[in-house]
PDB file of C-alpha atoms in Angstrom:
ATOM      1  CA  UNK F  11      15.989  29.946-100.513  1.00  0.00           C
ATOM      2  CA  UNK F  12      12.989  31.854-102.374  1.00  0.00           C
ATOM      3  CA  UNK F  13      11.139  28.281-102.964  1.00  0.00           C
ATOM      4  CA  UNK F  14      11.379  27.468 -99.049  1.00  0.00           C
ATOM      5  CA  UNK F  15       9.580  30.615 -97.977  1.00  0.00           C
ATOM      6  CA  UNK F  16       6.249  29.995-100.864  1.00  0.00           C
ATOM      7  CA  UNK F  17       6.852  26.138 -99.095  1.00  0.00           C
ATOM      8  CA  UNK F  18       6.522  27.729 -96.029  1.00  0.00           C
ATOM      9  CA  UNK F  19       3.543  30.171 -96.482  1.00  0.00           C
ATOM     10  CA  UNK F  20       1.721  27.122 -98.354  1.00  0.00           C
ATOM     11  CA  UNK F  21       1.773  25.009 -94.932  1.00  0.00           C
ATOM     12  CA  UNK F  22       0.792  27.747 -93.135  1.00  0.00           C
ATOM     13  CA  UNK F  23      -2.383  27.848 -95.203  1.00  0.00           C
ATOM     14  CA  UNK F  24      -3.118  24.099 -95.650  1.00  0.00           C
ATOM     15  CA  UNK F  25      -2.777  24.376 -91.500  1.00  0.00           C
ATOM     16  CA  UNK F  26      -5.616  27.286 -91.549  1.00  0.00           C
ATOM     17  CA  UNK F  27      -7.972  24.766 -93.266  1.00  0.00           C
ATOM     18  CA  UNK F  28      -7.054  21.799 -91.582  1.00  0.00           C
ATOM     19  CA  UNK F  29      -8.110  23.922 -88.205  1.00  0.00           C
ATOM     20  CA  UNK F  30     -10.846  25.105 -89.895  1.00  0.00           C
ATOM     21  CA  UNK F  31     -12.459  21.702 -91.165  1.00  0.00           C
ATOM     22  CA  UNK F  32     -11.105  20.454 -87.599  1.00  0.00           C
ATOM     23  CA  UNK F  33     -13.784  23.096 -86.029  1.00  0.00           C
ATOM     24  CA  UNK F  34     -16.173  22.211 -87.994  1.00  0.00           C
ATOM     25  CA  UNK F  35     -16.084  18.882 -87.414  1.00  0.00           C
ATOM     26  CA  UNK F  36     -15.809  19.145 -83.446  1.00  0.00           C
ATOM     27  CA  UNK F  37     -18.956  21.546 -83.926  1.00  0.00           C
ATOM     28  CA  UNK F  38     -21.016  18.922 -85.949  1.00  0.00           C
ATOM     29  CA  UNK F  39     -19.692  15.954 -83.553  1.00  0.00           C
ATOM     30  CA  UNK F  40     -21.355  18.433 -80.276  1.00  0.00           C
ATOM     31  CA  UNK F  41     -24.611  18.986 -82.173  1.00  0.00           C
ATOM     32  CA  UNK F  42     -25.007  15.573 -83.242  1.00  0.00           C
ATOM     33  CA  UNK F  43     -27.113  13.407 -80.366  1.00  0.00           C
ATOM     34  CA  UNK F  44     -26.297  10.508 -78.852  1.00  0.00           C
ATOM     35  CA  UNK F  45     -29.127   7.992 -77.058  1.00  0.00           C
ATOM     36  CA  UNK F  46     -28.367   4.951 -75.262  1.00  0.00           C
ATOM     37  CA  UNK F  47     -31.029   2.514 -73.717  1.00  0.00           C
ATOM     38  CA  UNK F  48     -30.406  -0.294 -70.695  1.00  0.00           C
ATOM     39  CA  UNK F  49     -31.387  -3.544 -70.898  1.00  0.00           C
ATOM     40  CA  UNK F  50     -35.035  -4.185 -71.625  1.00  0.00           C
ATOM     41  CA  UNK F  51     -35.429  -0.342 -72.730  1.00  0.00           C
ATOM     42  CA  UNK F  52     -36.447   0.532 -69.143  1.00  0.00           C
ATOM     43  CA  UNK F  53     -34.064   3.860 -69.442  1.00  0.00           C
ATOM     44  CA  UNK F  54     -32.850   5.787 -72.335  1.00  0.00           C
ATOM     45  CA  UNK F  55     -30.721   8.721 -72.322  1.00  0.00           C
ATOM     46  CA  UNK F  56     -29.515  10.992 -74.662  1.00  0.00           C
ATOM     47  CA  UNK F  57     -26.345  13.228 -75.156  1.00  0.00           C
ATOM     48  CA  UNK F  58     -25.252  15.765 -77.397  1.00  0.00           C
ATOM     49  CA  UNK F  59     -21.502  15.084 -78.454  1.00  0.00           C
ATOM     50  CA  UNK F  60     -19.702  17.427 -76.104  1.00  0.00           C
ATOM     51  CA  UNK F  61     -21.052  14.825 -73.682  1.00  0.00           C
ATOM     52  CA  UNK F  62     -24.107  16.851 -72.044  1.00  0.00           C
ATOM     53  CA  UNK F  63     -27.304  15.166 -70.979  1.00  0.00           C
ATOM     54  CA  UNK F  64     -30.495  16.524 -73.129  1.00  0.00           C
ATOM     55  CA  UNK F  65     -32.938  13.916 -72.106  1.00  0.00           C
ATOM     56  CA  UNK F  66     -33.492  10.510 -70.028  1.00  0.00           C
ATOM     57  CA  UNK F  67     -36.569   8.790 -70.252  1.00  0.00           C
ATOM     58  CA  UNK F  68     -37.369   5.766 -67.363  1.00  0.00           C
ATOM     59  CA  UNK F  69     -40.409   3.744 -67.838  1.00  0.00           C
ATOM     60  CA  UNK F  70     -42.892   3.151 -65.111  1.00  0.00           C
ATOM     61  CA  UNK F  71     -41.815  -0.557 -64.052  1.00  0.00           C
ATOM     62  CA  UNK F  72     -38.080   0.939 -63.782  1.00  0.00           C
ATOM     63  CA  UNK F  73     -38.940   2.912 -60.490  1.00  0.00           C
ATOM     64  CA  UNK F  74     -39.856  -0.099 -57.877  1.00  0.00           C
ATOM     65  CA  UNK F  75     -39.532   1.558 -54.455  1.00  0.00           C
ATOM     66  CA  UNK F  76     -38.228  -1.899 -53.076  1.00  0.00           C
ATOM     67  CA  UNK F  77     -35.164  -1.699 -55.112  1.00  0.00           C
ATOM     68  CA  UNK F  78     -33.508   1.758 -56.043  1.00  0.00           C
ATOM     69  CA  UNK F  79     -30.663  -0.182 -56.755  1.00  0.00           C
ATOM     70  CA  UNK F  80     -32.168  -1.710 -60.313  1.00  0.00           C
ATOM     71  CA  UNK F  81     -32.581   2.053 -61.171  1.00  0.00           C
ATOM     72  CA  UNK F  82     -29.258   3.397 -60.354  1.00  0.00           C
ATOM     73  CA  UNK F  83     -27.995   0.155 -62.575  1.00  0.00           C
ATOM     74  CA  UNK F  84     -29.941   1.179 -65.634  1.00  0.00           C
ATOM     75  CA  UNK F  85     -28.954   4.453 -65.225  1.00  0.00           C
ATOM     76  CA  UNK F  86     -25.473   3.522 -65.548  1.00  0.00           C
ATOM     77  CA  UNK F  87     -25.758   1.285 -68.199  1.00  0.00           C
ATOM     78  CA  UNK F  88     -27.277   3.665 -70.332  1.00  0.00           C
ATOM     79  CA  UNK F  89     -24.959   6.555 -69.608  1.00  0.00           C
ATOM     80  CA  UNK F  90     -22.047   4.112 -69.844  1.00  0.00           C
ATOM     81  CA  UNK F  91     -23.119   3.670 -73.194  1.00  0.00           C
ATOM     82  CA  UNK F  92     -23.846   6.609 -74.738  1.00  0.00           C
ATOM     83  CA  UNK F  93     -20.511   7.978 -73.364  1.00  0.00           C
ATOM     84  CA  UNK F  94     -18.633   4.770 -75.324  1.00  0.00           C
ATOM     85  CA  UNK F  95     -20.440   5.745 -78.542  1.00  0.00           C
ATOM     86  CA  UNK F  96     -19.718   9.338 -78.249  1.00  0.00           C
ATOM     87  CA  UNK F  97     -16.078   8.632 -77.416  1.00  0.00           C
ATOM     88  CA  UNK F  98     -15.835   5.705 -80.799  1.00  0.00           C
ATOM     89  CA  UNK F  99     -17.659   8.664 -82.660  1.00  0.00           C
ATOM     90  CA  UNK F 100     -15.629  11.514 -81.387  1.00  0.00           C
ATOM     91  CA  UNK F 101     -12.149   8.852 -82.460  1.00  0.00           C
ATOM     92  CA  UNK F 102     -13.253   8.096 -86.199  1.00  0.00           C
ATOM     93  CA  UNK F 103     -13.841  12.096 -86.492  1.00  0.00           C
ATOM     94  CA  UNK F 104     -11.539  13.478 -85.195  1.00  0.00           C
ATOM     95  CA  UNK F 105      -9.016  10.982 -84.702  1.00  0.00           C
ATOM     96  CA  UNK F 106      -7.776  11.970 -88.129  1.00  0.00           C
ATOM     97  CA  UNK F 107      -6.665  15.526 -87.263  1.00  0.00           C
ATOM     98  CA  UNK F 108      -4.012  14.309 -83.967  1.00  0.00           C
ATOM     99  CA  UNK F 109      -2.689  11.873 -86.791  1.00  0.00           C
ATOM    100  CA  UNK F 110      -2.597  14.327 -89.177  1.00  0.00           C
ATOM    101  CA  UNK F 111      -0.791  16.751 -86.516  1.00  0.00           C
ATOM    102  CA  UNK F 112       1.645  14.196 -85.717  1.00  0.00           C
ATOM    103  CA  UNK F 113       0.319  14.308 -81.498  1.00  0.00           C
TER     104      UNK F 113
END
């Protein structure tokens, strides 16, 4: 009975640093930046981890007052980018921990 408590109090404490790494991960994974560019580099974005927008750039030629259209379309495809690279990023972090956790 004695051995299963130590067992116990052992878990406990490998589950303390597991959380602990696990924040620090999540932390590194939100400061880390993310940029994205559409076709022919006409817009770039770029996103911290936790998926906020620090900074979009559109060239010059992007903005054609004829078609807003084109614009909203880069936009997209920038965004829609950055946001799949975050997400594969975020998965080979942290994708470890729900494993680990058994979720």
């Amino acid at each position: 009975m004695r051995g299963g408590m130590g067992n116990m109090q052992g878990m406990m404490k490998q589950m303390q640093k597991m959380q602990k790494q696990m924040m620090a991960d999540q932390e590194a994974l939100n400061q880390s930046e993310f940029s994205a560019t559409s076709a022919s580099d006409m817009v770039t974005v770029t996103f911290t981890g936790d998926k906020k927008l620090k900074d979009i750039q559109i060239k010059p030629e992007a903005i054609d007052p004829d078609d807003p259209d084109m614009l909203q379309d880069l936009i997209i495809e920038a965004v829609n980018s950055a946001m799949a690279d975050i997400d594969k990023e975020t998965q080979s972090k942290m994708g470890k921990y729900s494993r680990g956790l058994g979720m």
